[in-house]
Amino acid sequence: MILDSLNNRALYYGISPRMQQAFEWIVSTDWNSLEAGTHELDGKAIFANVMDVDLKRKPDAKLEIHDRYIDIQVLISGEEETFGWSERRDLKRPLGPFDAQKDIQFFDDVPQTCYTLRPGQFTVLLPDDGHAPMIGQGRVRKIIVKVLR
Protein backbone atom coordinates (compact mmCIF):
# COMPACT_ATOMS: atom_id res chain seq x y z
CA MET A 1 0.00 0.00 0.00
CA ILE A 2 1.22 3.44 -0.92
CA LEU A 3 -0.29 6.75 0.20
CA ASP A 4 1.17 9.89 -1.32
CA SER A 5 0.49 13.21 -3.04
CA LEU A 6 -0.09 13.35 -6.79
CA ASN A 7 2.88 15.76 -6.84
CA ASN A 8 5.12 12.75 -6.07
CA ARG A 9 3.61 10.38 -8.66
CA ALA A 10 6.87 9.96 -10.62
CA LEU A 11 8.36 8.05 -7.69
CA TYR A 12 6.03 5.15 -8.53
CA TYR A 13 6.41 4.84 -12.30
CA GLY A 14 8.70 1.83 -11.86
CA ILE A 15 6.06 -0.35 -10.20
CA SER A 16 4.66 -1.41 -13.57
CA PRO A 17 5.37 -0.46 -17.21
CA ARG A 18 1.92 1.18 -17.36
CA MET A 19 2.11 3.32 -14.22
CA GLN A 20 3.50 6.47 -15.86
CA GLN A 21 0.79 6.41 -18.51
CA ALA A 22 -1.88 5.90 -15.84
CA PHE A 23 -0.63 8.73 -13.61
CA GLU A 24 -0.24 11.16 -16.50
CA TRP A 25 -3.83 10.37 -17.49
CA ILE A 26 -4.97 11.01 -13.92
CA VAL A 27 -3.39 14.47 -13.70
CA SER A 28 -4.37 15.57 -17.22
CA THR A 29 -8.07 14.65 -17.05
CA ASP A 30 -10.91 16.80 -15.74
CA TRP A 31 -12.60 14.06 -13.70
CA ASN A 32 -15.39 16.36 -12.54
CA SER A 33 -16.63 16.75 -16.12
CA LEU A 34 -16.80 13.01 -16.86
CA GLU A 35 -19.89 10.96 -16.28
CA ALA A 36 -19.73 8.23 -13.68
CA GLY A 37 -18.85 4.87 -15.16
CA THR A 38 -15.94 3.15 -16.86
CA HIS A 39 -13.52 5.08 -19.10
CA GLU A 40 -10.76 3.29 -21.03
CA LEU A 41 -7.33 4.71 -21.68
CA ASP A 42 -5.70 1.57 -23.04
CA GLY A 43 -8.48 -0.97 -23.41
CA LYS A 44 -8.46 -3.44 -20.52
CA ALA A 45 -4.81 -2.62 -19.72
CA ILE A 46 -5.64 0.78 -18.14
CA PHE A 47 -9.13 2.00 -17.36
CA ALA A 48 -10.86 4.11 -14.74
CA ASN A 49 -14.05 3.69 -12.81
CA VAL A 50 -15.48 7.13 -12.00
CA MET A 51 -17.74 6.84 -8.97
CA ASP A 52 -20.09 9.11 -7.06
CA VAL A 53 -20.66 7.17 -3.84
CA ASP A 54 -21.95 7.49 -0.33
CA LEU A 55 -19.28 6.44 2.12
CA LYS A 56 -20.07 3.64 4.56
CA ARG A 57 -19.47 2.79 8.17
CA LYS A 58 -16.28 0.92 8.96
CA PRO A 59 -18.09 -2.34 9.97
CA ASP A 60 -19.86 -2.36 6.58
CA ALA A 61 -16.65 -2.08 4.51
CA LYS A 62 -15.20 -5.43 3.47
CA LEU A 63 -11.56 -6.05 2.64
CA GLU A 64 -10.92 -6.97 -0.98
CA ILE A 65 -8.00 -8.26 -3.04
CA HIS A 66 -7.11 -8.39 -6.73
CA ASP A 67 -4.75 -10.63 -8.70
CA ARG A 68 -4.41 -9.04 -12.15
CA TYR A 69 -4.77 -5.31 -11.49
CA ILE A 70 -3.07 -2.64 -9.45
CA ASP A 71 -5.48 0.01 -8.13
CA ILE A 72 -4.66 3.70 -8.12
CA GLN A 73 -7.44 5.31 -6.11
CA VAL A 74 -7.85 9.09 -6.11
CA LEU A 75 -10.36 11.21 -4.20
CA ILE A 76 -11.68 13.88 -6.58
CA SER A 77 -14.20 15.64 -4.35
CA GLY A 78 -15.33 15.32 -0.77
CA GLU A 79 -13.38 15.91 2.42
CA GLU A 80 -11.79 12.53 2.93
CA GLU A 81 -12.10 8.80 2.44
CA THR A 82 -10.79 6.23 4.88
CA PHE A 83 -9.37 2.84 3.88
CA GLY A 84 -8.90 -0.27 5.94
CA TRP A 85 -5.77 -2.26 5.10
CA SER A 86 -4.37 -5.72 5.83
CA GLU A 87 -1.66 -7.85 4.34
CA ARG A 88 -3.21 -10.34 1.94
CA ARG A 89 -1.45 -13.27 3.56
CA ASP A 90 -3.15 -12.47 6.87
CA LEU A 91 -6.71 -12.57 5.49
CA LYS A 92 -8.47 -15.66 6.86
CA ARG A 93 -12.24 -15.08 6.50
CA PRO A 94 -13.24 -15.18 2.80
CA LEU A 95 -16.81 -14.21 1.94
CA GLY A 96 -16.73 -16.44 -1.14
CA PRO A 97 -14.29 -17.69 -3.76
CA PHE A 98 -12.07 -15.46 -5.88
CA ASP A 99 -14.02 -14.16 -8.90
CA ALA A 100 -11.43 -14.35 -11.70
CA GLN A 101 -13.69 -12.59 -14.20
CA LYS A 102 -14.09 -9.55 -11.92
CA ASP A 103 -10.59 -9.93 -10.41
CA ILE A 104 -11.86 -9.65 -6.84
CA GLN A 105 -12.40 -11.53 -3.60
CA PHE A 106 -13.92 -10.14 -0.40
CA PHE A 107 -13.00 -10.92 3.20
CA ASP A 108 -14.69 -10.32 6.55
CA ASP A 109 -11.46 -9.83 8.50
CA VAL A 110 -10.89 -6.76 10.66
CA PRO A 111 -8.34 -4.44 8.98
CA GLN A 112 -4.89 -4.31 10.59
CA THR A 113 -4.82 -0.52 10.17
CA CYS A 114 -6.70 2.39 8.62
CA TYR A 115 -5.54 5.48 6.74
CA THR A 116 -7.21 8.53 5.24
CA LEU A 117 -7.07 9.85 1.69
CA ARG A 118 -7.74 13.53 0.90
CA PRO A 119 -8.16 15.35 -2.44
CA GLY A 120 -4.81 15.66 -4.21
CA GLN A 121 -3.59 12.37 -2.77
CA PHE A 122 -3.65 8.84 -4.11
CA THR A 123 -3.27 5.34 -2.81
CA VAL A 124 -1.73 2.49 -4.80
CA LEU A 125 -3.01 -0.94 -3.85
CA LEU A 126 -1.01 -3.90 -5.07
CA PRO A 127 -2.18 -7.53 -5.20
CA ASP A 128 -0.64 -8.15 -1.77
CA ASP A 129 -2.80 -5.40 -0.23
CA GLY A 130 -6.16 -6.26 1.24
CA HIS A 131 -8.12 -3.03 1.24
CA ALA A 132 -11.52 -1.81 2.42
CA PRO A 133 -12.29 1.47 0.61
CA MET A 134 -15.08 4.00 0.89
CA ILE A 135 -15.22 4.37 4.67
CA GLY A 136 -16.41 7.63 6.15
CA GLN A 137 -19.33 10.02 6.07
CA GLY A 138 -20.90 11.90 3.20
CA ARG A 139 -20.74 11.57 -0.56
CA VAL A 140 -17.55 11.65 -2.61
CA ARG A 141 -16.43 11.49 -6.21
CA LYS A 142 -13.49 9.19 -6.69
CA ILE A 143 -11.69 7.35 -9.42
CA ILE A 144 -10.19 3.92 -9.36
CA VAL A 145 -7.67 3.50 -12.14
CA LYS A 146 -7.07 -0.17 -12.83
CA VAL A 147 -3.58 -0.93 -14.18
CA LEU A 148 -2.87 -4.39 -15.55
CA ARG A 149 0.30 -5.73 -13.93
CSV table of N, CA and C in Angstrom, one decimal:
chain,number,residue,atom,x,y,z
A,1,MET,N,0.8,-1.2,0.0
A,1,MET,CA,0.0,0.0,0.0
A,1,MET,C,0.9,1.2,0.0
A,2,ILE,N,0.5,2.2,-0.8
A,2,ILE,CA,1.2,3.4,-0.9
A,2,ILE,C,0.2,4.5,-0.7
A,3,LEU,N,0.5,5.5,0.0
A,3,LEU,CA,-0.3,6.8,0.2
A,3,LEU,C,0.6,7.9,0.0
A,4,ASP,N,0.3,8.8,-1.0
A,4,ASP,CA,1.2,9.9,-1.3
A,4,ASP,C,0.4,11.0,-2.0
A,5,SER,N,1.1,12.1,-2.3
A,5,SER,CA,0.5,13.2,-3.0
A,5,SER,C,0.7,13.0,-4.5
A,6,LEU,N,-0.3,13.5,-5.3
A,6,LEU,CA,-0.1,13.4,-6.8
A,6,LEU,C,1.2,14.1,-7.3
A,7,ASN,N,1.6,15.1,-6.5
A,7,ASN,CA,2.9,15.8,-6.8
A,7,ASN,C,4.1,14.8,-6.9
A,8,ASN,N,4.0,13.7,-6.2
A,8,ASN,CA,5.1,12.7,-6.1
A,8,ASN,C,4.9,11.5,-6.9
A,9,ARG,N,4.0,11.6,-7.9
A,9,ARG,CA,3.6,10.4,-8.7
A,9,ARG,C,4.8,9.7,-9.4
A,10,ALA,N,5.8,10.5,-9.8
A,10,ALA,CA,6.9,10.0,-10.6
A,10,ALA,C,7.7,8.9,-9.8
A,11,LEU,N,7.6,9.0,-8.5
A,11,LEU,CA,8.4,8.1,-7.7
A,11,LEU,C,7.9,6.6,-7.9
A,12,TYR,N,6.7,6.5,-8.5
A,12,TYR,CA,6.0,5.1,-8.5
A,12,TYR,C,5.9,4.6,-10.0
A,13,TYR,N,6.5,5.3,-10.9
A,13,TYR,CA,6.4,4.8,-12.3
A,13,TYR,C,7.0,3.5,-12.5
A,14,GLY,N,8.0,3.1,-11.7
A,14,GLY,CA,8.7,1.8,-11.9
A,14,GLY,C,7.9,0.6,-11.4
A,15,ILE,N,6.8,0.8,-10.7
A,15,ILE,CA,6.1,-0.3,-10.2
A,15,ILE,C,5.6,-1.3,-11.3
A,16,SER,N,5.2,-0.7,-12.4
A,16,SER,CA,4.7,-1.4,-13.6
A,16,SER,C,4.9,-0.6,-14.8
A,17,PRO,N,5.1,-1.2,-16.0
A,17,PRO,CA,5.4,-0.5,-17.2
A,17,PRO,C,4.2,0.5,-17.6
A,18,ARG,N,3.1,0.3,-17.0
A,18,ARG,CA,1.9,1.2,-17.4
A,18,ARG,C,1.7,2.3,-16.3
A,19,MET,N,2.4,2.4,-15.3
A,19,MET,CA,2.1,3.3,-14.2
A,19,MET,C,2.3,4.8,-14.7
A,20,GLN,N,3.3,5.1,-15.4
A,20,GLN,CA,3.5,6.5,-15.9
A,20,GLN,C,2.3,6.9,-16.7
A,21,GLN,N,1.9,6.1,-17.6
A,21,GLN,CA,0.8,6.4,-18.5
A,21,GLN,C,-0.5,6.6,-17.7
A,22,ALA,N,-0.7,5.8,-16.7
A,22,ALA,CA,-1.9,5.9,-15.8
A,22,ALA,C,-1.8,7.2,-15.0
A,23,PHE,N,-0.7,7.5,-14.4
A,23,PHE,CA,-0.6,8.7,-13.6
A,23,PHE,C,-0.8,10.0,-14.5
A,24,GLU,N,-0.1,10.0,-15.6
A,24,GLU,CA,-0.2,11.2,-16.5
A,24,GLU,C,-1.7,11.4,-17.0
A,25,TRP,N,-2.4,10.3,-17.2
A,25,TRP,CA,-3.8,10.4,-17.5
A,25,TRP,C,-4.6,11.0,-16.3
A,26,ILE,N,-4.3,10.5,-15.1
A,26,ILE,CA,-5.0,11.0,-13.9
A,26,ILE,C,-4.8,12.5,-13.8
A,27,VAL,N,-3.6,13.0,-13.9
A,27,VAL,CA,-3.4,14.5,-13.7
A,27,VAL,C,-3.8,15.3,-14.9
A,28,SER,N,-4.0,14.8,-16.0
A,28,SER,CA,-4.4,15.6,-17.2
A,28,SER,C,-5.9,15.5,-17.5
A,29,THR,N,-6.6,14.8,-16.8
A,29,THR,CA,-8.1,14.6,-17.1
A,29,THR,C,-8.9,15.5,-16.1
A,30,ASP,N,-10.0,16.1,-16.6
A,30,ASP,CA,-10.9,16.8,-15.7
A,30,ASP,C,-12.0,15.8,-15.3
A,31,TRP,N,-11.7,15.1,-14.2
A,31,TRP,CA,-12.6,14.1,-13.7
A,31,TRP,C,-14.0,14.6,-13.3
A,32,ASN,N,-14.1,15.8,-12.9
A,32,ASN,CA,-15.4,16.4,-12.5
A,32,ASN,C,-16.3,16.5,-13.7
A,33,SER,N,-15.8,16.6,-14.9
A,33,SER,CA,-16.6,16.8,-16.1
A,33,SER,C,-17.1,15.4,-16.7
A,34,LEU,N,-16.5,14.3,-16.3
A,34,LEU,CA,-16.8,13.0,-16.9
A,34,LEU,C,-18.0,12.4,-16.1
A,35,GLU,N,-18.8,11.7,-16.9
A,35,GLU,CA,-19.9,11.0,-16.3
A,35,GLU,C,-19.3,9.8,-15.5
A,36,ALA,N,-20.1,9.4,-14.4
A,36,ALA,CA,-19.7,8.2,-13.7
A,36,ALA,C,-19.8,7.0,-14.6
A,37,GLY,N,-18.9,6.1,-14.3
A,37,GLY,CA,-18.8,4.9,-15.2
A,37,GLY,C,-17.4,4.5,-15.5
A,38,THR,N,-17.3,3.6,-16.5
A,38,THR,CA,-15.9,3.2,-16.9
A,38,THR,C,-15.4,3.9,-18.1
A,39,HIS,N,-14.2,4.3,-18.0
A,39,HIS,CA,-13.5,5.1,-19.1
A,39,HIS,C,-12.2,4.4,-19.4
A,40,GLU,N,-12.0,4.0,-20.7
A,40,GLU,CA,-10.8,3.3,-21.0
A,40,GLU,C,-9.7,4.2,-21.5
A,41,LEU,N,-8.5,4.0,-21.1
A,41,LEU,CA,-7.3,4.7,-21.7
A,41,LEU,C,-6.6,3.8,-22.6
A,42,ASP,N,-6.4,2.6,-22.2
A,42,ASP,CA,-5.7,1.6,-23.0
A,42,ASP,C,-6.4,0.2,-22.9
A,43,GLY,N,-7.7,0.2,-23.4
A,43,GLY,CA,-8.5,-1.0,-23.4
A,43,GLY,C,-8.6,-1.5,-22.0
A,44,LYS,N,-8.4,-2.8,-21.8
A,44,LYS,CA,-8.5,-3.4,-20.5
A,44,LYS,C,-7.1,-3.3,-19.8
A,45,ALA,N,-6.1,-2.8,-20.4
A,45,ALA,CA,-4.8,-2.6,-19.7
A,45,ALA,C,-4.8,-1.5,-18.7
A,46,ILE,N,-5.5,-0.4,-19.0
A,46,ILE,CA,-5.6,0.8,-18.1
A,46,ILE,C,-7.0,1.4,-18.3
A,47,PHE,N,-7.8,1.4,-17.3
A,47,PHE,CA,-9.1,2.0,-17.4
A,47,PHE,C,-9.5,2.6,-16.0
A,48,ALA,N,-10.5,3.5,-16.0
A,48,ALA,CA,-10.9,4.1,-14.7
A,48,ALA,C,-12.3,3.9,-14.5
A,49,ASN,N,-12.7,3.7,-13.3
A,49,ASN,CA,-14.1,3.7,-12.8
A,49,ASN,C,-14.3,5.0,-12.1
A,50,VAL,N,-15.1,5.9,-12.6
A,50,VAL,CA,-15.5,7.1,-12.0
A,50,VAL,C,-16.7,6.9,-11.2
A,51,MET,N,-16.7,7.2,-9.9
A,51,MET,CA,-17.7,6.8,-9.0
A,51,MET,C,-18.2,8.0,-8.1
A,52,ASP,N,-19.5,8.2,-8.0
A,52,ASP,CA,-20.1,9.1,-7.1
A,52,ASP,C,-20.8,8.2,-6.0
A,53,VAL,N,-20.2,8.2,-4.8
A,53,VAL,CA,-20.7,7.2,-3.8
A,53,VAL,C,-20.9,7.8,-2.5
A,54,ASP,N,-21.8,7.2,-1.7
A,54,ASP,CA,-22.0,7.5,-0.3
A,54,ASP,C,-21.0,6.6,0.4
A,55,LEU,N,-20.2,7.2,1.3
A,55,LEU,CA,-19.3,6.4,2.1
A,55,LEU,C,-20.0,5.6,3.1
A,56,LYS,N,-19.4,4.6,3.6
A,56,LYS,CA,-20.1,3.6,4.6
A,56,LYS,C,-19.4,3.6,5.9
A,57,ARG,N,-20.1,3.0,6.8
A,57,ARG,CA,-19.5,2.8,8.2
A,57,ARG,C,-18.4,1.7,8.1
A,58,LYS,N,-17.4,1.9,8.9
A,58,LYS,CA,-16.3,0.9,9.0
A,58,LYS,C,-16.7,-0.5,9.0
A,59,PRO,N,-17.7,-0.9,9.9
A,59,PRO,CA,-18.1,-2.3,10.0
A,59,PRO,C,-18.7,-2.9,8.7
A,60,ASP,N,-19.2,-1.9,7.8
A,60,ASP,CA,-19.9,-2.4,6.6
A,60,ASP,C,-18.9,-2.5,5.4
A,61,ALA,N,-17.7,-2.0,5.6
A,61,ALA,CA,-16.7,-2.1,4.5
A,61,ALA,C,-15.9,-3.4,4.6
A,62,LYS,N,-15.9,-4.1,3.5
A,62,LYS,CA,-15.2,-5.4,3.5
A,62,LYS,C,-13.9,-5.3,2.8
A,63,LEU,N,-12.9,-6.0,3.3
A,63,LEU,CA,-11.6,-6.1,2.6
A,63,LEU,C,-11.7,-6.8,1.3
A,64,GLU,N,-10.9,-6.3,0.3
A,64,GLU,CA,-10.9,-7.0,-1.0
A,64,GLU,C,-9.5,-7.1,-1.5
A,65,ILE,N,-9.3,-8.1,-2.4
A,65,ILE,CA,-8.0,-8.3,-3.0
A,65,ILE,C,-8.2,-8.4,-4.5
A,66,HIS,N,-7.1,-8.2,-5.3
A,66,HIS,CA,-7.1,-8.4,-6.7
A,66,HIS,C,-5.9,-9.2,-7.1
A,67,ASP,N,-5.9,-9.9,-8.2
A,67,ASP,CA,-4.7,-10.6,-8.7
A,67,ASP,C,-4.1,-9.9,-9.9
A,68,ARG,N,-4.9,-9.5,-10.9
A,68,ARG,CA,-4.4,-9.0,-12.1
A,68,ARG,C,-4.2,-7.5,-12.2
A,69,TYR,N,-4.8,-6.8,-11.4
A,69,TYR,CA,-4.8,-5.3,-11.5
A,69,TYR,C,-4.2,-4.7,-10.2
A,70,ILE,N,-3.5,-3.6,-10.5
A,70,ILE,CA,-3.1,-2.6,-9.4
A,70,ILE,C,-4.1,-1.5,-9.4
A,71,ASP,N,-4.6,-1.1,-8.3
A,71,ASP,CA,-5.5,0.0,-8.1
A,71,ASP,C,-4.7,1.3,-7.8
A,72,ILE,N,-5.0,2.4,-8.5
A,72,ILE,CA,-4.7,3.7,-8.1
A,72,ILE,C,-6.0,4.4,-7.8
A,73,GLN,N,-6.2,4.7,-6.5
A,73,GLN,CA,-7.4,5.3,-6.1
A,73,GLN,C,-7.2,6.8,-5.7
A,74,VAL,N,-8.0,7.7,-6.3
A,74,VAL,CA,-7.9,9.1,-6.1
A,74,VAL,C,-9.2,9.7,-5.7
A,75,LEU,N,-9.2,10.5,-4.6
A,75,LEU,CA,-10.4,11.2,-4.2
A,75,LEU,C,-10.4,12.5,-5.0
A,76,ILE,N,-11.5,12.7,-5.7
A,76,ILE,CA,-11.7,13.9,-6.6
A,76,ILE,C,-12.4,15.0,-5.8
A,77,SER,N,-13.5,14.6,-5.1
A,77,SER,CA,-14.2,15.6,-4.3
A,77,SER,C,-14.8,15.0,-3.1
A,78,GLY,N,-14.9,15.8,-2.1
A,78,GLY,CA,-15.3,15.3,-0.8
A,78,GLY,C,-14.2,15.6,0.2
A,79,GLU,N,-14.4,15.6,1.5
A,79,GLU,CA,-13.4,15.9,2.4
A,79,GLU,C,-12.3,14.9,2.5
A,80,GLU,N,-12.7,13.6,2.7
A,80,GLU,CA,-11.8,12.5,2.9
A,80,GLU,C,-12.5,11.2,2.8
A,81,GLU,N,-11.7,10.2,2.5
A,81,GLU,CA,-12.1,8.8,2.4
A,81,GLU,C,-11.1,8.0,3.2
A,82,THR,N,-11.6,7.1,4.1
A,82,THR,CA,-10.8,6.2,4.9
A,82,THR,C,-10.7,4.8,4.3
A,83,PHE,N,-9.6,4.2,4.4
A,83,PHE,CA,-9.4,2.8,3.9
A,83,PHE,C,-8.9,2.0,5.0
A,84,GLY,N,-9.5,0.8,5.1
A,84,GLY,CA,-8.9,-0.3,5.9
A,84,GLY,C,-7.9,-1.0,5.1
A,85,TRP,N,-6.8,-1.5,5.8
A,85,TRP,CA,-5.8,-2.3,5.1
A,85,TRP,C,-5.3,-3.4,5.9
A,86,SER,N,-5.0,-4.5,5.2
A,86,SER,CA,-4.4,-5.7,5.8
A,86,SER,C,-3.5,-6.4,4.8
A,87,GLU,N,-2.5,-7.0,5.3
A,87,GLU,CA,-1.7,-7.9,4.3
A,87,GLU,C,-2.5,-9.0,3.8
A,88,ARG,N,-2.4,-9.3,2.6
A,88,ARG,CA,-3.2,-10.3,1.9
A,88,ARG,C,-3.0,-11.7,2.6
A,89,ARG,N,-1.8,-12.0,3.0
A,89,ARG,CA,-1.4,-13.3,3.6
A,89,ARG,C,-2.1,-13.5,4.9
A,90,ASP,N,-2.5,-12.4,5.6
A,90,ASP,CA,-3.2,-12.5,6.9
A,90,ASP,C,-4.7,-12.6,6.8
A,91,LEU,N,-5.3,-12.5,5.6
A,91,LEU,CA,-6.7,-12.6,5.5
A,91,LEU,C,-7.2,-14.0,5.6
A,92,LYS,N,-8.1,-14.3,6.5
A,92,LYS,CA,-8.5,-15.7,6.9
A,92,LYS,C,-10.0,-15.9,6.7
A,93,ARG,N,-10.8,-14.9,6.5
A,93,ARG,CA,-12.2,-15.1,6.5
A,93,ARG,C,-12.9,-14.7,5.2
A,94,PRO,N,-12.7,-15.5,4.1
A,94,PRO,CA,-13.2,-15.2,2.8
A,94,PRO,C,-14.8,-15.2,2.8
A,95,LEU,N,-15.4,-14.3,2.1
A,95,LEU,CA,-16.8,-14.2,1.9
A,95,LEU,C,-17.3,-14.9,0.7
A,96,GLY,N,-16.4,-15.7,0.1
A,96,GLY,CA,-16.7,-16.4,-1.1
A,96,GLY,C,-15.4,-16.7,-1.9
A,97,PRO,N,-15.5,-17.4,-3.0
A,97,PRO,CA,-14.3,-17.7,-3.8
A,97,PRO,C,-13.8,-16.5,-4.5
A,98,PHE,N,-12.6,-16.5,-5.0
A,98,PHE,CA,-12.1,-15.5,-5.9
A,98,PHE,C,-12.8,-15.5,-7.2
A,99,ASP,N,-13.3,-14.3,-7.6
A,99,ASP,CA,-14.0,-14.2,-8.9
A,99,ASP,C,-13.0,-13.7,-9.9
A,100,ALA,N,-12.5,-14.6,-10.7
A,100,ALA,CA,-11.4,-14.3,-11.7
A,100,ALA,C,-11.9,-13.4,-12.8
A,101,GLN,N,-13.2,-13.5,-13.2
A,101,GLN,CA,-13.7,-12.6,-14.2
A,101,GLN,C,-13.7,-11.1,-13.7
A,102,LYS,N,-14.1,-10.9,-12.5
A,102,LYS,CA,-14.1,-9.5,-11.9
A,102,LYS,C,-12.8,-9.2,-11.2
A,103,ASP,N,-11.9,-10.1,-11.1
A,103,ASP,CA,-10.6,-9.9,-10.4
A,103,ASP,C,-10.8,-9.4,-9.0
A,104,ILE,N,-11.6,-10.1,-8.2
A,104,ILE,CA,-11.9,-9.7,-6.8
A,104,ILE,C,-12.3,-10.8,-5.9
A,105,GLN,N,-11.9,-10.7,-4.7
A,105,GLN,CA,-12.4,-11.5,-3.6
A,105,GLN,C,-12.6,-10.7,-2.4
A,106,PHE,N,-13.6,-10.9,-1.6
A,106,PHE,CA,-13.9,-10.1,-0.4
A,106,PHE,C,-13.7,-11.0,0.8
A,107,PHE,N,-13.3,-10.3,1.9
A,107,PHE,CA,-13.0,-10.9,3.2
A,107,PHE,C,-13.7,-10.2,4.3
A,108,ASP,N,-14.0,-10.9,5.4
A,108,ASP,CA,-14.7,-10.3,6.5
A,108,ASP,C,-13.7,-10.1,7.7
A,109,ASP,N,-12.5,-10.1,7.5
A,109,ASP,CA,-11.5,-9.8,8.5
A,109,ASP,C,-11.5,-8.4,9.0
A,110,VAL,N,-11.0,-8.1,10.2
A,110,VAL,CA,-10.9,-6.8,10.7
A,110,VAL,C,-9.6,-6.2,10.1
A,111,PRO,N,-9.6,-5.0,9.5
A,111,PRO,CA,-8.3,-4.4,9.0
A,111,PRO,C,-7.3,-4.3,10.1
A,112,GLN,N,-6.0,-4.5,9.7
A,112,GLN,CA,-4.9,-4.3,10.6
A,112,GLN,C,-4.7,-2.8,10.9
A,113,THR,N,-5.0,-2.0,10.0
A,113,THR,CA,-4.8,-0.5,10.2
A,113,THR,C,-5.8,0.2,9.2
A,114,CYS,N,-5.9,1.5,9.5
A,114,CYS,CA,-6.7,2.4,8.6
A,114,CYS,C,-5.9,3.6,8.3
A,115,TYR,N,-6.2,4.2,7.1
A,115,TYR,CA,-5.5,5.5,6.7
A,115,TYR,C,-6.5,6.3,6.0
A,116,THR,N,-6.3,7.6,5.8
A,116,THR,CA,-7.2,8.5,5.2
A,116,THR,C,-6.6,9.2,4.0
A,117,LEU,N,-7.4,9.2,3.0
A,117,LEU,CA,-7.1,9.9,1.7
A,117,LEU,C,-7.8,11.2,1.6
A,118,ARG,N,-7.1,12.2,1.1
A,118,ARG,CA,-7.7,13.5,0.9
A,118,ARG,C,-7.6,13.9,-0.6
A,119,PRO,N,-8.3,14.9,-1.0
A,119,PRO,CA,-8.2,15.3,-2.4
A,119,PRO,C,-6.7,15.8,-2.7
A,120,GLY,N,-6.2,15.4,-3.9
A,120,GLY,CA,-4.8,15.7,-4.2
A,120,GLY,C,-3.9,14.5,-3.8
A,121,GLN,N,-4.4,13.5,-3.1
A,121,GLN,CA,-3.6,12.4,-2.8
A,121,GLN,C,-4.1,11.1,-3.5
A,122,PHE,N,-3.3,10.1,-3.5
A,122,PHE,CA,-3.7,8.8,-4.1
A,122,PHE,C,-3.2,7.7,-3.2
A,123,THR,N,-3.8,6.6,-3.4
A,123,THR,CA,-3.3,5.3,-2.8
A,123,THR,C,-3.1,4.3,-3.9
A,124,VAL,N,-2.0,3.6,-3.9
A,124,VAL,CA,-1.7,2.5,-4.8
A,124,VAL,C,-1.9,1.2,-4.0
A,125,LEU,N,-2.7,0.3,-4.5
A,125,LEU,CA,-3.0,-0.9,-3.8
A,125,LEU,C,-2.6,-2.1,-4.8
A,126,LEU,N,-1.6,-2.8,-4.3
A,126,LEU,CA,-1.0,-3.9,-5.1
A,126,LEU,C,-1.7,-5.2,-4.7
A,127,PRO,N,-1.5,-6.3,-5.5
A,127,PRO,CA,-2.2,-7.5,-5.2
A,127,PRO,C,-1.9,-8.1,-3.8
A,128,ASP,N,-0.9,-7.7,-3.1
A,128,ASP,CA,-0.6,-8.1,-1.8
A,128,ASP,C,-1.4,-7.3,-0.7
A,129,ASP,N,-2.1,-6.3,-1.1
A,129,ASP,CA,-2.8,-5.4,-0.2
A,129,ASP,C,-4.3,-5.7,-0.2
A,130,GLY,N,-4.7,-6.2,1.0
A,130,GLY,CA,-6.2,-6.3,1.2
A,130,GLY,C,-6.6,-4.9,1.6
A,131,HIS,N,-7.7,-4.4,1.0
A,131,HIS,CA,-8.1,-3.0,1.2
A,131,HIS,C,-9.6,-2.9,1.3
A,132,ALA,N,-10.1,-2.1,2.2
A,132,ALA,CA,-11.5,-1.8,2.4
A,132,ALA,C,-11.7,-0.3,2.2
A,133,PRO,N,-12.1,0.1,0.9
A,133,PRO,CA,-12.3,1.5,0.6
A,133,PRO,C,-13.7,2.0,1.0
A,134,MET,N,-13.8,3.3,0.8
A,134,MET,CA,-15.1,4.0,0.9
A,134,MET,C,-15.7,4.0,2.3
A,135,ILE,N,-14.8,4.2,3.3
A,135,ILE,CA,-15.2,4.4,4.7
A,135,ILE,C,-15.3,5.9,5.0
A,136,GLY,N,-16.3,6.3,5.7
A,136,GLY,CA,-16.4,7.6,6.2
A,136,GLY,C,-17.8,8.1,6.2
A,137,GLN,N,-18.0,9.4,6.1
A,137,GLN,CA,-19.3,10.0,6.1
A,137,GLN,C,-19.5,10.9,4.9
A,138,GLY,N,-20.6,11.0,4.3
A,138,GLY,CA,-20.9,11.9,3.2
A,138,GLY,C,-20.7,11.2,1.9
A,139,ARG,N,-20.8,12.0,0.8
A,139,ARG,CA,-20.7,11.6,-0.6
A,139,ARG,C,-19.4,12.1,-1.2
A,140,VAL,N,-18.8,11.3,-2.0
A,140,VAL,CA,-17.5,11.6,-2.6
A,140,VAL,C,-17.6,11.3,-4.1
A,141,ARG,N,-16.7,11.9,-4.8
A,141,ARG,CA,-16.4,11.5,-6.2
A,141,ARG,C,-15.0,11.0,-6.2
A,142,LYS,N,-14.8,9.8,-6.7
A,142,LYS,CA,-13.5,9.2,-6.7
A,142,LYS,C,-13.3,8.5,-8.0
A,143,ILE,N,-12.0,8.2,-8.3
A,143,ILE,CA,-11.7,7.4,-9.4
A,143,ILE,C,-10.8,6.2,-8.9
A,144,ILE,N,-11.0,5.1,-9.6
A,144,ILE,CA,-10.2,3.9,-9.4
A,144,ILE,C,-9.6,3.6,-10.7
A,145,VAL,N,-8.3,3.8,-10.9
A,145,VAL,CA,-7.7,3.5,-12.1
A,145,VAL,C,-7.1,2.1,-12.0
A,146,LYS,N,-7.5,1.2,-12.8
A,146,LYS,CA,-7.1,-0.2,-12.8
A,146,LYS,C,-5.9,-0.3,-13.8
A,147,VAL,N,-4.8,-0.8,-13.4
A,147,VAL,CA,-3.6,-0.9,-14.2
A,147,VAL,C,-3.2,-2.4,-14.2
A,148,LEU,N,-3.2,-3.0,-15.4
A,148,LEU,CA,-2.9,-4.4,-15.6
A,148,LEU,C,-1.4,-4.5,-15.2
A,149,ARG,N,-1.1,-5.5,-14.4
A,149,ARG,CA,0.3,-5.7,-13.9
A,149,ARG,C,1.2,-6.1,-15.1
